[in-house]
Amino acid sequence: MLLTVCGLIAQDAKLPVLIIDGQNNHNWKGTTPVLKDALEKSGRFTVEVSTTPANADEFANWRPDFSKYKVVLSNYNGQNWPIVVKIAFEEYVKTGGGFVCIHAANNSFPDWPEYNKMIGLGGWGNRTEKHGPYVYVKDGVLVRDETPGPGGSHGPQVEFTVDLMPDGKEHPVTKGLPDSWLHAKDELYDRLRGPAENMKVLATSFSNSTKRPEPMIMAIDYGKGRVFHTAMGHADHSMKCVGFYTVVQRGSEWAATGGVTIPVPKEFPTKDAVVPVK
Ligand SMILES: [Zn+2]
């Protein structure tokens, strides 16, 4: 009896997530609470936040304990973490820890090669052809374009459609989602570039700037770890939509466990309308 009870508890245990914020050219104070709400509303996670200290001495001594968490979610775009934290983070993901990269977190750390491998694609921070190819869809096929040039751009914020790629129709994170849905007003990142190794593009969105589908949802294997990366999520208003909530919940669960049990809600958006989170 006791074993059964313990077994049930183990199976139902919530997955601990650590959100990192504290520096970002975006309103992280406004978006971290939304990300926390998205994860907690699923009932699948417990969420803690580690905010990098503003004081330089305290920042130098900031030591998050990644090993306590099944997944680390970055809402951080700022100065390099202390070297021991970078090494600990590489080790954490390499040995099976989950990582979730949200929007401008893919702007961070342009000169940290292992980070660029984890996120697959990034932008800004003087990213160029030295960081890897542009990756986008041409004639229905994912291409790696080695053309020299800067990485990272976007047009004005708009509502836009997210379209599943063939890999997205099979992947645990996005399987069962509609082929296309409308996403809340957001920046549509384009011209991202990076090593793009061991990366599946699960969904794209058509950019009016580049006139081509650009990667929007990615799944990357890094060592034994799994990385879920979405280029969406510029602001709180971009996040407070059922599509974004669902994708972040399922992406985080997959990064933590390799599987997804969180269902696709009945109210998941269609191509016709954004569905705000209540
Ligand atoms: Zn942005």
PDB file of C-alpha atoms and ligand atoms in Angstrom:
ATOM      1  CA  MET A   1       0.000   0.000   0.000  1.00  0.00           C
ATOM      2  CA  LEU A   2       2.735   2.349   1.007  1.00  0.00           C
ATOM      3  CA  LEU A   3       4.599   1.601  -2.223  1.00  0.00           C
ATOM      4  CA  THR A   4       1.512   2.356  -4.270  1.00  0.00           C
ATOM      5  CA  VAL A   5       1.027   5.662  -2.517  1.00  0.00           C
ATOM      6  CA  CYS A   6       4.669   6.606  -2.988  1.00  0.00           C
ATOM      7  CA  GLY A   7       4.447   5.603  -6.633  1.00  0.00           C
ATOM      8  CA  LEU A   8       1.447   7.833  -7.150  1.00  0.00           C
ATOM      9  CA  ILE A   9       3.176  10.711  -5.435  1.00  0.00           C
ATOM     10  CA  ALA A  10       6.274  10.282  -7.574  1.00  0.00           C
ATOM     11  CA  GLN A  11       4.220  10.185 -10.755  1.00  0.00           C
ATOM     12  CA  ASP A  12       2.199  13.236  -9.810  1.00  0.00           C
ATOM     13  CA  ALA A  13       5.086  15.262  -8.418  1.00  0.00           C
ATOM     14  CA  LYS A  14       5.235  18.724  -9.880  1.00  0.00           C
ATOM     15  CA  LEU A  15       8.245  19.653 -11.956  1.00  0.00           C
ATOM     16  CA  PRO A  16      10.418  22.353 -10.391  1.00  0.00           C
ATOM     17  CA  VAL A  17      11.244  25.231 -12.762  1.00  0.00           C
ATOM     18  CA  LEU A  18      13.690  28.066 -12.236  1.00  0.00           C
ATOM     19  CA  ILE A  19      13.012  31.285 -14.145  1.00  0.00           C
ATOM     20  CA  ILE A  20      16.044  33.528 -14.539  1.00  0.00           C
ATOM     21  CA  ASP A  21      15.601  37.264 -15.085  1.00  0.00           C
ATOM     22  CA  GLY A  22      17.132  40.522 -13.853  1.00  0.00           C
ATOM     23  CA  GLN A  23      18.546  42.031 -17.042  1.00  0.00           C
ATOM     24  CA  ASN A  24      16.763  42.458 -20.348  1.00  0.00           C
ATOM     25  CA  ASN A  25      16.135  45.206 -22.880  1.00  0.00           C
ATOM     26  CA  HIS A  26      12.517  44.050 -22.511  1.00  0.00           C
ATOM     27  CA  ASN A  27      10.116  44.543 -19.609  1.00  0.00           C
ATOM     28  CA  TRP A  28      11.153  41.450 -17.641  1.00  0.00           C
ATOM     29  CA  LYS A  29       9.416  42.739 -14.528  1.00  0.00           C
ATOM     30  CA  GLY A  30       6.171  42.610 -16.495  1.00  0.00           C
ATOM     31  CA  THR A  31       6.731  39.314 -18.320  1.00  0.00           C
ATOM     32  CA  THR A  32       8.214  37.052 -15.640  1.00  0.00           C
ATOM     33  CA  PRO A  33       4.922  37.041 -13.672  1.00  0.00           C
ATOM     34  CA  VAL A  34       3.082  36.058 -16.874  1.00  0.00           C
ATOM     35  CA  LEU A  35       5.509  33.209 -17.595  1.00  0.00           C
ATOM     36  CA  LYS A  36       5.186  32.052 -13.978  1.00  0.00           C
ATOM     37  CA  ASP A  37       1.394  32.163 -14.272  1.00  0.00           C
ATOM     38  CA  ALA A  38       1.494  30.207 -17.537  1.00  0.00           C
ATOM     39  CA  LEU A  39       3.517  27.419 -15.939  1.00  0.00           C
ATOM     40  CA  GLU A  40       1.578  27.322 -12.669  1.00  0.00           C
ATOM     41  CA  LYS A  41      -1.847  27.354 -14.368  1.00  0.00           C
ATOM     42  CA  SER A  42      -1.007  24.003 -15.964  1.00  0.00           C
ATOM     43  CA  GLY A  43      -0.779  22.420 -12.510  1.00  0.00           C
ATOM     44  CA  ARG A  44       2.344  20.599 -13.680  1.00  0.00           C
ATOM     45  CA  PHE A  45       5.081  22.869 -12.293  1.00  0.00           C
ATOM     46  CA  THR A  46       6.361  24.629  -9.227  1.00  0.00           C
ATOM     47  CA  VAL A  47       8.125  27.849 -10.162  1.00  0.00           C
ATOM     48  CA  GLU A  48      10.878  29.804  -8.479  1.00  0.00           C
ATOM     49  CA  VAL A  49      12.561  32.922  -9.831  1.00  0.00           C
ATOM     50  CA  SER A  50      16.217  33.881  -9.555  1.00  0.00           C
ATOM     51  CA  THR A  51      16.771  37.550 -10.348  1.00  0.00           C
ATOM     52  CA  THR A  52      20.380  38.504 -11.032  1.00  0.00           C
ATOM     53  CA  PRO A  53      21.445  41.150  -8.506  1.00  0.00           C
ATOM     54  CA  ALA A  54      21.803  44.717  -9.749  1.00  0.00           C
ATOM     55  CA  ASN A  55      24.790  45.306  -7.479  1.00  0.00           C
ATOM     56  CA  ALA A  56      28.031  44.315  -9.276  1.00  0.00           C
ATOM     57  CA  ASP A  57      29.590  42.553  -6.286  1.00  0.00           C
ATOM     58  CA  GLU A  58      26.417  40.628  -5.585  1.00  0.00           C
ATOM     59  CA  PHE A  59      26.115  39.772  -9.295  1.00  0.00           C
ATOM     60  CA  ALA A  60      29.659  38.360  -9.246  1.00  0.00           C
ATOM     61  CA  ASN A  61      28.607  36.106  -6.378  1.00  0.00           C
ATOM     62  CA  TRP A  62      25.221  35.059  -7.836  1.00  0.00           C
ATOM     63  CA  ARG A  63      25.083  31.249  -7.767  1.00  0.00           C
ATOM     64  CA  PRO A  64      21.763  29.688  -8.786  1.00  0.00           C
ATOM     65  CA  ASP A  65      21.641  25.964  -7.950  1.00  0.00           C
ATOM     66  CA  PHE A  66      20.460  24.517 -11.274  1.00  0.00           C
ATOM     67  CA  SER A  67      20.565  20.959  -9.919  1.00  0.00           C
ATOM     68  CA  LYS A  68      17.422  21.613  -7.844  1.00  0.00           C
ATOM     69  CA  TYR A  69      15.326  22.065 -10.987  1.00  0.00           C
ATOM     70  CA  LYS A  70      14.094  19.930 -13.862  1.00  0.00           C
ATOM     71  CA  VAL A  71      14.073  22.893 -16.170  1.00  0.00           C
ATOM     72  CA  VAL A  72      15.557  26.389 -16.297  1.00  0.00           C
ATOM     73  CA  LEU A  73      13.634  29.070 -18.212  1.00  0.00           C
ATOM     74  CA  SER A  74      15.517  32.163 -19.331  1.00  0.00           C
ATOM     75  CA  ASN A  75      13.815  35.537 -19.484  1.00  0.00           C
ATOM     76  CA  TYR A  76      17.296  37.073 -19.340  1.00  0.00           C
ATOM     77  CA  ASN A  77      19.139  39.146 -21.924  1.00  0.00           C
ATOM     78  CA  GLY A  78      22.124  40.846 -20.372  1.00  0.00           C
ATOM     79  CA  GLN A  79      25.733  40.752 -19.299  1.00  0.00           C
ATOM     80  CA  ASN A  80      27.660  37.493 -19.091  1.00  0.00           C
ATOM     81  CA  TRP A  81      26.906  35.352 -16.072  1.00  0.00           C
ATOM     82  CA  PRO A  82      29.843  34.681 -13.742  1.00  0.00           C
ATOM     83  CA  ILE A  83      32.098  32.067 -15.347  1.00  0.00           C
ATOM     84  CA  VAL A  84      31.350  29.438 -12.692  1.00  0.00           C
ATOM     85  CA  VAL A  85      27.625  29.864 -13.373  1.00  0.00           C
ATOM     86  CA  LYS A  86      28.195  29.462 -17.112  1.00  0.00           C
ATOM     87  CA  ILE A  87      30.179  26.284 -16.541  1.00  0.00           C
ATOM     88  CA  ALA A  88      27.550  24.943 -14.133  1.00  0.00           C
ATOM     89  CA  PHE A  89      24.799  25.713 -16.653  1.00  0.00           C
ATOM     90  CA  GLU A  90      26.607  23.933 -19.488  1.00  0.00           C
ATOM     91  CA  GLU A  91      27.078  20.915 -17.242  1.00  0.00           C
ATOM     92  CA  TYR A  92      23.442  21.026 -16.135  1.00  0.00           C
ATOM     93  CA  VAL A  93      22.036  20.923 -19.669  1.00  0.00           C
ATOM     94  CA  LYS A  94      24.711  18.539 -21.000  1.00  0.00           C
ATOM     95  CA  THR A  95      23.805  16.002 -18.320  1.00  0.00           C
ATOM     96  CA  GLY A  96      20.066  16.135 -18.960  1.00  0.00           C
ATOM     97  CA  GLY A  97      18.689  19.369 -17.518  1.00  0.00           C
ATOM     98  CA  GLY A  98      15.935  21.104 -19.460  1.00  0.00           C
ATOM     99  CA  PHE A  99      16.246  24.625 -20.811  1.00  0.00           C
ATOM    100  CA  VAL A 100      13.565  26.993 -22.115  1.00  0.00           C
ATOM    101  CA  CYS A 101      14.569  30.082 -24.099  1.00  0.00           C
ATOM    102  CA  ILE A 102      11.968  32.856 -24.474  1.00  0.00           C
ATOM    103  CA  HIS A 103      12.176  35.618 -27.124  1.00  0.00           C
ATOM    104  CA  ALA A 104      15.002  38.062 -26.240  1.00  0.00           C
ATOM    105  CA  ALA A 105      16.820  35.383 -24.238  1.00  0.00           C
ATOM    106  CA  ASN A 106      18.004  34.401 -27.726  1.00  0.00           C
ATOM    107  CA  ASN A 107      19.702  37.806 -27.994  1.00  0.00           C
ATOM    108  CA  SER A 108      21.853  37.071 -24.990  1.00  0.00           C
ATOM    109  CA  PHE A 109      25.426  35.771 -24.804  1.00  0.00           C
ATOM    110  CA  PRO A 110      26.446  36.091 -28.498  1.00  0.00           C
ATOM    111  CA  ASP A 111      30.018  35.096 -27.691  1.00  0.00           C
ATOM    112  CA  TRP A 112      29.199  32.049 -25.545  1.00  0.00           C
ATOM    113  CA  PRO A 113      29.507  29.205 -28.084  1.00  0.00           C
ATOM    114  CA  GLU A 114      27.849  26.544 -25.925  1.00  0.00           C
ATOM    115  CA  TYR A 115      24.859  28.821 -25.286  1.00  0.00           C
ATOM    116  CA  ASN A 116      24.494  29.384 -29.025  1.00  0.00           C
ATOM    117  CA  LYS A 117      24.496  25.606 -29.515  1.00  0.00           C
ATOM    118  CA  MET A 118      21.772  25.255 -26.888  1.00  0.00           C
ATOM    119  CA  ILE A 119      19.446  27.831 -28.437  1.00  0.00           C
ATOM    120  CA  GLY A 120      20.225  26.837 -32.037  1.00  0.00           C
ATOM    121  CA  LEU A 121      19.471  30.311 -33.411  1.00  0.00           C
ATOM    122  CA  GLY A 122      19.919  33.795 -31.996  1.00  0.00           C
ATOM    123  CA  GLY A 123      19.877  37.420 -32.983  1.00  0.00           C
ATOM    124  CA  TRP A 124      21.547  40.768 -32.386  1.00  0.00           C
ATOM    125  CA  GLY A 125      24.682  41.185 -30.240  1.00  0.00           C
ATOM    126  CA  ASN A 126      26.766  41.457 -33.419  1.00  0.00           C
ATOM    127  CA  ARG A 127      25.795  37.961 -34.484  1.00  0.00           C
ATOM    128  CA  THR A 128      26.997  37.353 -38.050  1.00  0.00           C
ATOM    129  CA  GLU A 129      27.859  34.503 -40.433  1.00  0.00           C
ATOM    130  CA  LYS A 130      30.567  33.570 -37.917  1.00  0.00           C
ATOM    131  CA  HIS A 131      27.796  32.400 -35.596  1.00  0.00           C
ATOM    132  CA  GLY A 132      26.159  30.120 -38.167  1.00  0.00           C
ATOM    133  CA  PRO A 133      23.697  30.208 -41.059  1.00  0.00           C
ATOM    134  CA  TYR A 134      20.360  31.934 -41.368  1.00  0.00           C
ATOM    135  CA  VAL A 135      17.672  29.261 -41.105  1.00  0.00           C
ATOM    136  CA  TYR A 136      14.261  29.688 -42.740  1.00  0.00           C
ATOM    137  CA  VAL A 137      11.808  27.970 -45.068  1.00  0.00           C
ATOM    138  CA  LYS A 138      12.070  28.220 -48.838  1.00  0.00           C
ATOM    139  CA  ASP A 139       9.696  26.353 -51.153  1.00  0.00           C
ATOM    140  CA  GLY A 140       8.399  24.418 -48.168  1.00  0.00           C
ATOM    141  CA  VAL A 141      11.829  23.192 -47.113  1.00  0.00           C
ATOM    142  CA  LEU A 142      14.032  24.304 -44.243  1.00  0.00           C
ATOM    143  CA  VAL A 143      17.244  25.847 -45.579  1.00  0.00           C
ATOM    144  CA  ARG A 144      20.544  26.860 -44.014  1.00  0.00           C
ATOM    145  CA  ASP A 145      21.751  30.028 -45.712  1.00  0.00           C
ATOM    146  CA  GLU A 146      25.416  30.929 -45.188  1.00  0.00           C
ATOM    147  CA  THR A 147      25.037  34.412 -46.740  1.00  0.00           C
ATOM    148  CA  PRO A 148      27.070  36.929 -44.700  1.00  0.00           C
ATOM    149  CA  GLY A 149      25.144  39.523 -42.705  1.00  0.00           C
ATOM    150  CA  PRO A 150      23.806  40.465 -39.333  1.00  0.00           C
ATOM    151  CA  GLY A 151      21.564  38.142 -37.332  1.00  0.00           C
ATOM    152  CA  GLY A 152      18.284  39.338 -35.895  1.00  0.00           C
ATOM    153  CA  SER A 153      15.610  41.772 -37.054  1.00  0.00           C
ATOM    154  CA  HIS A 154      11.867  42.308 -36.760  1.00  0.00           C
ATOM    155  CA  GLY A 155       9.081  44.440 -38.151  1.00  0.00           C
ATOM    156  CA  PRO A 156       6.385  46.290 -36.189  1.00  0.00           C
ATOM    157  CA  GLN A 157       4.333  44.326 -33.680  1.00  0.00           C
ATOM    158  CA  VAL A 158       1.353  42.576 -35.243  1.00  0.00           C
ATOM    159  CA  GLU A 159      -0.868  39.590 -34.662  1.00  0.00           C
ATOM    160  CA  PHE A 160       0.528  36.791 -36.810  1.00  0.00           C
ATOM    161  CA  THR A 161      -0.153  33.210 -37.808  1.00  0.00           C
ATOM    162  CA  VAL A 162       1.966  30.346 -36.508  1.00  0.00           C
ATOM    163  CA  ASP A 163       2.197  27.359 -38.863  1.00  0.00           C
ATOM    164  CA  LEU A 164       3.314  23.873 -37.896  1.00  0.00           C
ATOM    165  CA  MET A 165       6.191  22.338 -39.835  1.00  0.00           C
ATOM    166  CA  PRO A 166       6.104  18.603 -40.657  1.00  0.00           C
ATOM    167  CA  ASP A 167       8.383  18.014 -37.637  1.00  0.00           C
ATOM    168  CA  GLY A 168       5.917  19.968 -35.488  1.00  0.00           C
ATOM    169  CA  LYS A 169       3.069  17.638 -36.409  1.00  0.00           C
ATOM    170  CA  GLU A 170       5.047  14.725 -34.942  1.00  0.00           C
ATOM    171  CA  HIS A 171       6.850  16.346 -32.009  1.00  0.00           C
ATOM    172  CA  PRO A 172       5.422  15.913 -28.464  1.00  0.00           C
ATOM    173  CA  VAL A 173       5.340  19.702 -27.871  1.00  0.00           C
ATOM    174  CA  THR A 174       3.171  20.586 -30.855  1.00  0.00           C
ATOM    175  CA  LYS A 175       1.485  17.314 -31.856  1.00  0.00           C
ATOM    176  CA  GLY A 176      -2.282  17.776 -31.773  1.00  0.00           C
ATOM    177  CA  LEU A 177      -2.172  21.540 -32.238  1.00  0.00           C
ATOM    178  CA  PRO A 178      -3.988  22.982 -35.252  1.00  0.00           C
ATOM    179  CA  ASP A 179      -1.847  23.314 -38.383  1.00  0.00           C
ATOM    180  CA  SER A 180      -2.119  27.125 -38.062  1.00  0.00           C
ATOM    181  CA  TRP A 181      -3.273  29.507 -35.359  1.00  0.00           C
ATOM    182  CA  LEU A 182      -3.312  33.223 -34.730  1.00  0.00           C
ATOM    183  CA  HIS A 183      -0.839  34.538 -32.148  1.00  0.00           C
ATOM    184  CA  ALA A 184      -1.305  37.728 -30.101  1.00  0.00           C
ATOM    185  CA  LYS A 185       0.404  41.007 -31.070  1.00  0.00           C
ATOM    186  CA  ASP A 186       4.128  40.369 -30.950  1.00  0.00           C
ATOM    187  CA  GLU A 187       7.429  41.021 -32.671  1.00  0.00           C
ATOM    188  CA  LEU A 188       8.025  38.483 -35.407  1.00  0.00           C
ATOM    189  CA  TYR A 189      11.743  37.783 -35.238  1.00  0.00           C
ATOM    190  CA  ASP A 190      13.484  37.252 -38.562  1.00  0.00           C
ATOM    191  CA  ARG A 191      17.015  36.643 -39.848  1.00  0.00           C
ATOM    192  CA  LEU A 192      17.993  34.668 -36.753  1.00  0.00           C
ATOM    193  CA  ARG A 193      21.241  32.770 -37.203  1.00  0.00           C
ATOM    194  CA  GLY A 194      23.275  30.288 -35.224  1.00  0.00           C
ATOM    195  CA  PRO A 195      24.819  26.830 -35.259  1.00  0.00           C
ATOM    196  CA  ALA A 196      21.346  25.217 -35.596  1.00  0.00           C
ATOM    197  CA  GLU A 197      22.756  21.800 -34.686  1.00  0.00           C
ATOM    198  CA  ASN A 198      20.460  18.985 -33.554  1.00  0.00           C
ATOM    199  CA  MET A 199      17.564  21.376 -34.004  1.00  0.00           C
ATOM    200  CA  LYS A 200      14.016  20.731 -35.175  1.00  0.00           C
ATOM    201  CA  VAL A 201      11.922  23.683 -36.305  1.00  0.00           C
ATOM    202  CA  LEU A 202       8.416  22.831 -35.106  1.00  0.00           C
ATOM    203  CA  ALA A 203       6.637  25.956 -36.342  1.00  0.00           C
ATOM    204  CA  THR A 204       7.279  29.030 -38.446  1.00  0.00           C
ATOM    205  CA  SER A 205       5.593  32.370 -39.130  1.00  0.00           C
ATOM    206  CA  PHE A 206       5.614  34.282 -42.392  1.00  0.00           C
ATOM    207  CA  SER A 207       7.574  37.509 -42.058  1.00  0.00           C
ATOM    208  CA  ASN A 208       6.455  40.571 -43.981  1.00  0.00           C
ATOM    209  CA  SER A 209      10.028  41.867 -43.679  1.00  0.00           C
ATOM    210  CA  THR A 210      11.847  38.913 -45.240  1.00  0.00           C
ATOM    211  CA  LYS A 211       8.847  37.549 -47.183  1.00  0.00           C
ATOM    212  CA  ARG A 212       9.541  34.028 -45.964  1.00  0.00           C
ATOM    213  CA  PRO A 213       8.551  31.733 -43.092  1.00  0.00           C
ATOM    214  CA  GLU A 214      10.868  32.265 -40.123  1.00  0.00           C
ATOM    215  CA  PRO A 215      11.466  29.786 -37.259  1.00  0.00           C
ATOM    216  CA  MET A 216       9.151  30.461 -34.316  1.00  0.00           C
ATOM    217  CA  ILE A 217       9.234  27.259 -32.211  1.00  0.00           C
ATOM    218  CA  MET A 218      12.337  25.071 -31.982  1.00  0.00           C
ATOM    219  CA  ALA A 219      13.412  21.922 -30.143  1.00  0.00           C
ATOM    220  CA  ILE A 220      17.120  21.325 -29.708  1.00  0.00           C
ATOM    221  CA  ASP A 221      19.069  18.407 -28.277  1.00  0.00           C
ATOM    222  CA  TYR A 222      22.168  19.473 -26.401  1.00  0.00           C
ATOM    223  CA  GLY A 223      24.101  16.584 -24.900  1.00  0.00           C
ATOM    224  CA  LYS A 224      21.543  14.673 -22.818  1.00  0.00           C
ATOM    225  CA  GLY A 225      19.511  17.853 -22.315  1.00  0.00           C
ATOM    226  CA  ARG A 226      16.515  19.163 -24.207  1.00  0.00           C
ATOM    227  CA  VAL A 227      16.023  22.803 -25.144  1.00  0.00           C
ATOM    228  CA  PHE A 228      12.668  24.352 -26.013  1.00  0.00           C
ATOM    229  CA  HIS A 229      13.023  27.723 -27.747  1.00  0.00           C
ATOM    230  CA  THR A 230      10.306  30.127 -28.816  1.00  0.00           C
ATOM    231  CA  ALA A 231      11.047  33.403 -30.558  1.00  0.00           C
ATOM    232  CA  MET A 232       7.625  34.668 -29.440  1.00  0.00           C
ATOM    233  CA  GLY A 233       6.983  36.648 -26.257  1.00  0.00           C
ATOM    234  CA  HIS A 234       8.042  40.288 -26.690  1.00  0.00           C
ATOM    235  CA  ALA A 235       5.686  41.678 -24.036  1.00  0.00           C
ATOM    236  CA  ASP A 236       3.023  40.656 -21.543  1.00  0.00           C
ATOM    237  CA  HIS A 237       0.331  41.294 -24.161  1.00  0.00           C
ATOM    238  CA  SER A 238       2.122  38.896 -26.526  1.00  0.00           C
ATOM    239  CA  MET A 239       2.153  36.181 -23.881  1.00  0.00           C
ATOM    240  CA  LYS A 240      -1.393  36.429 -22.550  1.00  0.00           C
ATOM    241  CA  CYS A 241      -2.859  34.228 -25.253  1.00  0.00           C
ATOM    242  CA  VAL A 242      -3.960  30.623 -24.984  1.00  0.00           C
ATOM    243  CA  GLY A 243      -1.653  29.620 -27.847  1.00  0.00           C
ATOM    244  CA  PHE A 244       1.446  31.009 -26.150  1.00  0.00           C
ATOM    245  CA  TYR A 245       0.479  29.621 -22.719  1.00  0.00           C
ATOM    246  CA  THR A 246      -0.089  26.150 -24.149  1.00  0.00           C
ATOM    247  CA  VAL A 247       3.113  26.072 -26.165  1.00  0.00           C
ATOM    248  CA  VAL A 248       5.246  27.273 -23.230  1.00  0.00           C
ATOM    249  CA  GLN A 249       3.600  24.799 -20.849  1.00  0.00           C
ATOM    250  CA  ARG A 250       4.064  21.851 -23.198  1.00  0.00           C
ATOM    251  CA  GLY A 251       7.548  22.977 -24.255  1.00  0.00           C
ATOM    252  CA  SER A 252       8.650  23.268 -20.654  1.00  0.00           C
ATOM    253  CA  GLU A 253       7.247  19.850 -19.768  1.00  0.00           C
ATOM    254  CA  TRP A 254       9.024  18.304 -22.740  1.00  0.00           C
ATOM    255  CA  ALA A 255      12.308  20.004 -21.810  1.00  0.00           C
ATOM    256  CA  ALA A 256      11.935  18.638 -18.278  1.00  0.00           C
ATOM    257  CA  THR A 257      10.830  15.079 -19.056  1.00  0.00           C
ATOM    258  CA  GLY A 258      11.018  14.321 -22.765  1.00  0.00           C
ATOM    259  CA  GLY A 259       7.241  13.767 -22.876  1.00  0.00           C
ATOM    260  CA  VAL A 260       4.100  15.868 -22.770  1.00  0.00           C
ATOM    261  CA  THR A 261       0.975  15.160 -20.703  1.00  0.00           C
ATOM    262  CA  ILE A 262      -0.476  18.696 -20.662  1.00  0.00           C
ATOM    263  CA  PRO A 263      -3.506  18.611 -22.998  1.00  0.00           C
ATOM    264  CA  VAL A 264      -4.279  21.034 -25.796  1.00  0.00           C
ATOM    265  CA  PRO A 265      -7.192  23.107 -24.421  1.00  0.00           C
ATOM    266  CA  LYS A 266     -10.507  23.150 -26.268  1.00  0.00           C
ATOM    267  CA  GLU A 267     -10.291  26.922 -26.564  1.00  0.00           C
ATOM    268  CA  PHE A 268      -6.913  26.770 -28.373  1.00  0.00           C
ATOM    269  CA  PRO A 269      -6.931  29.502 -31.047  1.00  0.00           C
ATOM    270  CA  THR A 270      -7.713  28.966 -34.704  1.00  0.00           C
ATOM    271  CA  LYS A 271      -6.437  30.890 -37.703  1.00  0.00           C
ATOM    272  CA  ASP A 272      -9.292  33.368 -37.294  1.00  0.00           C
ATOM    273  CA  ALA A 273      -8.901  34.790 -33.809  1.00  0.00           C
ATOM    274  CA  VAL A 274      -6.495  35.229 -30.914  1.00  0.00           C
ATOM    275  CA  VAL A 275      -7.828  33.714 -27.703  1.00  0.00           C
ATOM    276  CA  PRO A 276      -6.794  35.812 -24.698  1.00  0.00           C
ATOM    277  CA  VAL A 277      -5.975  34.091 -21.412  1.00  0.00           C
ATOM    278  CA  LYS A 278      -8.764  34.676 -18.894  1.00  0.00           C
TER     279      LYS A 278
HETATM  280 ZN    ZN B   1      11.165  41.963 -28.376  1.00  0.00          ZN
END
